[in-house]
Coordinates of N, CA and C in Angstrom, one line a residue:
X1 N 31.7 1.3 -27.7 CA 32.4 0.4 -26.9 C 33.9 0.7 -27.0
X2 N 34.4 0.6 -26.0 CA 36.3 1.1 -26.2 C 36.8 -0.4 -25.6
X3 N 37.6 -0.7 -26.5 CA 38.7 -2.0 -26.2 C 39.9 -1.8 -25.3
X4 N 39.6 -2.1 -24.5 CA 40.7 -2.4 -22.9 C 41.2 -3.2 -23.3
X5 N 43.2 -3.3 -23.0 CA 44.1 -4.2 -22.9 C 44.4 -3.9 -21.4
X6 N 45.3 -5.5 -21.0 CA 45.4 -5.1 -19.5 C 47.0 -6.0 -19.7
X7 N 47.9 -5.3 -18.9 CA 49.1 -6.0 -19.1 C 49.5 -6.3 -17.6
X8 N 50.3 -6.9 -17.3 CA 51.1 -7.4 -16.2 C 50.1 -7.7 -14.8
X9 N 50.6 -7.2 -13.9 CA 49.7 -7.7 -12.8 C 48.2 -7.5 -13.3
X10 N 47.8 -6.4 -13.9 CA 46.7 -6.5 -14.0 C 45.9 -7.5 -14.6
X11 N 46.9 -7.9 -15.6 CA 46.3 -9.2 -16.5 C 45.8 -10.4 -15.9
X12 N 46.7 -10.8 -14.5 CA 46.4 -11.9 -13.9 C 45.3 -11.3 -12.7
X13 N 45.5 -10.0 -12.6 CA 44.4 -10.1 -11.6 C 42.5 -9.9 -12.5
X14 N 42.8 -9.4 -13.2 CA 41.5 -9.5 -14.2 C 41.5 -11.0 -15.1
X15 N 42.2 -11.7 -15.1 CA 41.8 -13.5 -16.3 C 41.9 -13.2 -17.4
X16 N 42.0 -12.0 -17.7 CA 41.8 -11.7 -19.6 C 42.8 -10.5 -20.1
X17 N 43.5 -10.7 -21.0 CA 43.9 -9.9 -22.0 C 43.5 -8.6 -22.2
X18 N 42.5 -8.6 -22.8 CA 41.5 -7.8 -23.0 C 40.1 -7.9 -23.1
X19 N 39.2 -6.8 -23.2 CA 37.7 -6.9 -23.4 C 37.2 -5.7 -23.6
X20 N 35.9 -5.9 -24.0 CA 35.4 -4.6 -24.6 C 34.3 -4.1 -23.8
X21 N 34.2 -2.9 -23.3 CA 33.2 -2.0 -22.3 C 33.1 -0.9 -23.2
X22 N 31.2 -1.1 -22.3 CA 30.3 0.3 -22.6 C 31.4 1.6 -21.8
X23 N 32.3 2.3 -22.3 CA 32.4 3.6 -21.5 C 32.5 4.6 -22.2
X24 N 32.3 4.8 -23.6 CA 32.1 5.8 -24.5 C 31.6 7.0 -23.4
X25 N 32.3 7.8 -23.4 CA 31.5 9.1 -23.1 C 32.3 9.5 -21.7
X26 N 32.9 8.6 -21.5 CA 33.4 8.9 -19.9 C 34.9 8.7 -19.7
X27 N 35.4 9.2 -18.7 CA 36.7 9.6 -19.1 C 37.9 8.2 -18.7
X28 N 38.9 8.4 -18.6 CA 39.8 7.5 -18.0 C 39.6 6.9 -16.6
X29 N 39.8 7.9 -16.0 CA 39.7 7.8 -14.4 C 38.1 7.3 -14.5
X30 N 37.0 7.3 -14.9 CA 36.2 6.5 -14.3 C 35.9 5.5 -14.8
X31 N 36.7 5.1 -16.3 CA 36.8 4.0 -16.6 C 37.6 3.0 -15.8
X32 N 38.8 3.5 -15.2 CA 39.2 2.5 -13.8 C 38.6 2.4 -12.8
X33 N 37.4 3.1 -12.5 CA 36.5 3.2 -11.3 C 35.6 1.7 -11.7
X34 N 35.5 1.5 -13.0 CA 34.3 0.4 -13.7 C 35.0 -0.8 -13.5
X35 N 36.2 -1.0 -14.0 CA 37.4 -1.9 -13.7 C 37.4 -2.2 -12.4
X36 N 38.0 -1.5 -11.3 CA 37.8 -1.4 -9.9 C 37.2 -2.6 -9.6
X37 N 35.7 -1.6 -9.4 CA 34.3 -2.6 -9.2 C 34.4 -4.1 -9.8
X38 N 34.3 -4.0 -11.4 CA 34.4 -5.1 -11.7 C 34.8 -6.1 -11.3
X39 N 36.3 -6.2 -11.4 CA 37.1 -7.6 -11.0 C 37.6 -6.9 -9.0
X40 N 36.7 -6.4 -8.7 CA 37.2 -5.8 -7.2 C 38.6 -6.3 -6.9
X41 N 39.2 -5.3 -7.8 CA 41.1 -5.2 -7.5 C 41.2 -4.6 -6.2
X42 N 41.9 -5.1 -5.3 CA 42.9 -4.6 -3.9 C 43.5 -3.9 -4.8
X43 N 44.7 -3.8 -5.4 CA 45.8 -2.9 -6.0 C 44.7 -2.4 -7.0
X44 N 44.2 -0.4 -7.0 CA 43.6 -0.3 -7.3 C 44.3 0.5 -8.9
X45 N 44.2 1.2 -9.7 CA 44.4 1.2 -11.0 C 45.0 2.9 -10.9
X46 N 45.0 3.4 -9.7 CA 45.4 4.9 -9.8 C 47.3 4.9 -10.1
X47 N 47.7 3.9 -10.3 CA 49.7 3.7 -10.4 C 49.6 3.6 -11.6
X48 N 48.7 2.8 -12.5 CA 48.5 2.8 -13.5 C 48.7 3.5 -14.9
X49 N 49.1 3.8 -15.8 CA 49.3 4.9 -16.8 C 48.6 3.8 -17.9
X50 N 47.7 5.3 -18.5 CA 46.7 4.8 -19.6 C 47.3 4.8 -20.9
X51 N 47.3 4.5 -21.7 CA 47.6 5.5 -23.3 C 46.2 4.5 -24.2
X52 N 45.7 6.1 -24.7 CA 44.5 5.6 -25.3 C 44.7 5.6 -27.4
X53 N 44.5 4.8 -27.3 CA 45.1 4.9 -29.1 C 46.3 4.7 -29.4
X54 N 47.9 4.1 -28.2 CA 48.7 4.4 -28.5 C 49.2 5.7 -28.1
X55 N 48.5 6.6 -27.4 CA 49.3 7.9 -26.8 C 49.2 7.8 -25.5
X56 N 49.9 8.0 -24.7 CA 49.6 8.2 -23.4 C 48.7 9.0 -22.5
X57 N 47.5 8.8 -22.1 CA 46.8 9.9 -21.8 C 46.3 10.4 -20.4
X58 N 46.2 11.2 -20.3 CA 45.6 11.6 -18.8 C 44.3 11.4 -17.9
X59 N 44.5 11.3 -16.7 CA 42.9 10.5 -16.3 C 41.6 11.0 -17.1
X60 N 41.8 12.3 -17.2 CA 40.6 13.5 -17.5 C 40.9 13.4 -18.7
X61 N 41.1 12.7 -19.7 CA 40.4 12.0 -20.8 C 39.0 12.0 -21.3
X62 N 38.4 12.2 -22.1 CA 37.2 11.5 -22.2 C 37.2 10.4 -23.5
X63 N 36.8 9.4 -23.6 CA 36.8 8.1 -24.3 C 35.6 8.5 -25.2
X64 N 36.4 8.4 -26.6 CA 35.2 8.1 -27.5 C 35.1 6.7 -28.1
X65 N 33.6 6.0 -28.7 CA 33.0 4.8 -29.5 C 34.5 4.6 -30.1
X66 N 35.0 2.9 -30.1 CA 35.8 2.6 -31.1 C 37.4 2.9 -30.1
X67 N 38.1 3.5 -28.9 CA 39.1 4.3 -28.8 C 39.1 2.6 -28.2
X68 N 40.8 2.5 -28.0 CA 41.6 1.5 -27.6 C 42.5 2.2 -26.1
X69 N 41.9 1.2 -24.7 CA 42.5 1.9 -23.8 C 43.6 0.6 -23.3
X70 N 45.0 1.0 -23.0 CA 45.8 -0.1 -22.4 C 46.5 0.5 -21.0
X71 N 46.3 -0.5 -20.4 CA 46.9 0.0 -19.1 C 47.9 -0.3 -18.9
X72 N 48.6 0.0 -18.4 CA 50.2 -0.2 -18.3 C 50.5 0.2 -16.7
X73 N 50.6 -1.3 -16.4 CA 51.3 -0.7 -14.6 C 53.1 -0.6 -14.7
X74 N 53.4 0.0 -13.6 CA 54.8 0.5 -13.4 C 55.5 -0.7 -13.0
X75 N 56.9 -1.0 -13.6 CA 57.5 -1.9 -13.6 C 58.6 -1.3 -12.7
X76 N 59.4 -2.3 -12.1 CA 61.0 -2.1 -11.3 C 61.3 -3.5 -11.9
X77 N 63.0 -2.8 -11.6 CA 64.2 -4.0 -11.8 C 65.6 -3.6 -11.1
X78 N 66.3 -4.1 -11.2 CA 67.3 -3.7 -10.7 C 68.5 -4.1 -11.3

């Protein structure tokens, strides 16, 4: 199981903080594909930056049992 955090828009558009998904074995990018689907986000998760464990990581990732993924959408301010 890998523990998903979800911050800012995403948080409100998903209802939850976080949660835990079967995606052991599969990479970043299609763990936002599972996300996607799930809460069928309009704003889709490709602006997104991952960091898994605390590092920042690239879509082509692959997720191992136990890894922590948070998503972080892109902020502006002025």
């Amino acid at each position: 199981m890998i523990q998903v955090k979800y911050f800012a828009y995403l948080k409100e558009a998903t209802g939850v903080e976080g949660e835990m998904i079967d995606a052991a074995g599969k990479s970043v990018a299609e763990l936002k594909k599972l996300i996607e689907a799930k809460y069928q986000l309009v704003s889709n998760l490709a602006a997104a930056m991952a960091a898994v464990n605390e590092e920042f990581a690239a879509d082509d990732t692959v997720l191992k049992d136990g890894d922590q993924v948070a998503f972080i959408t892109p902020v502006s301010g002025g």
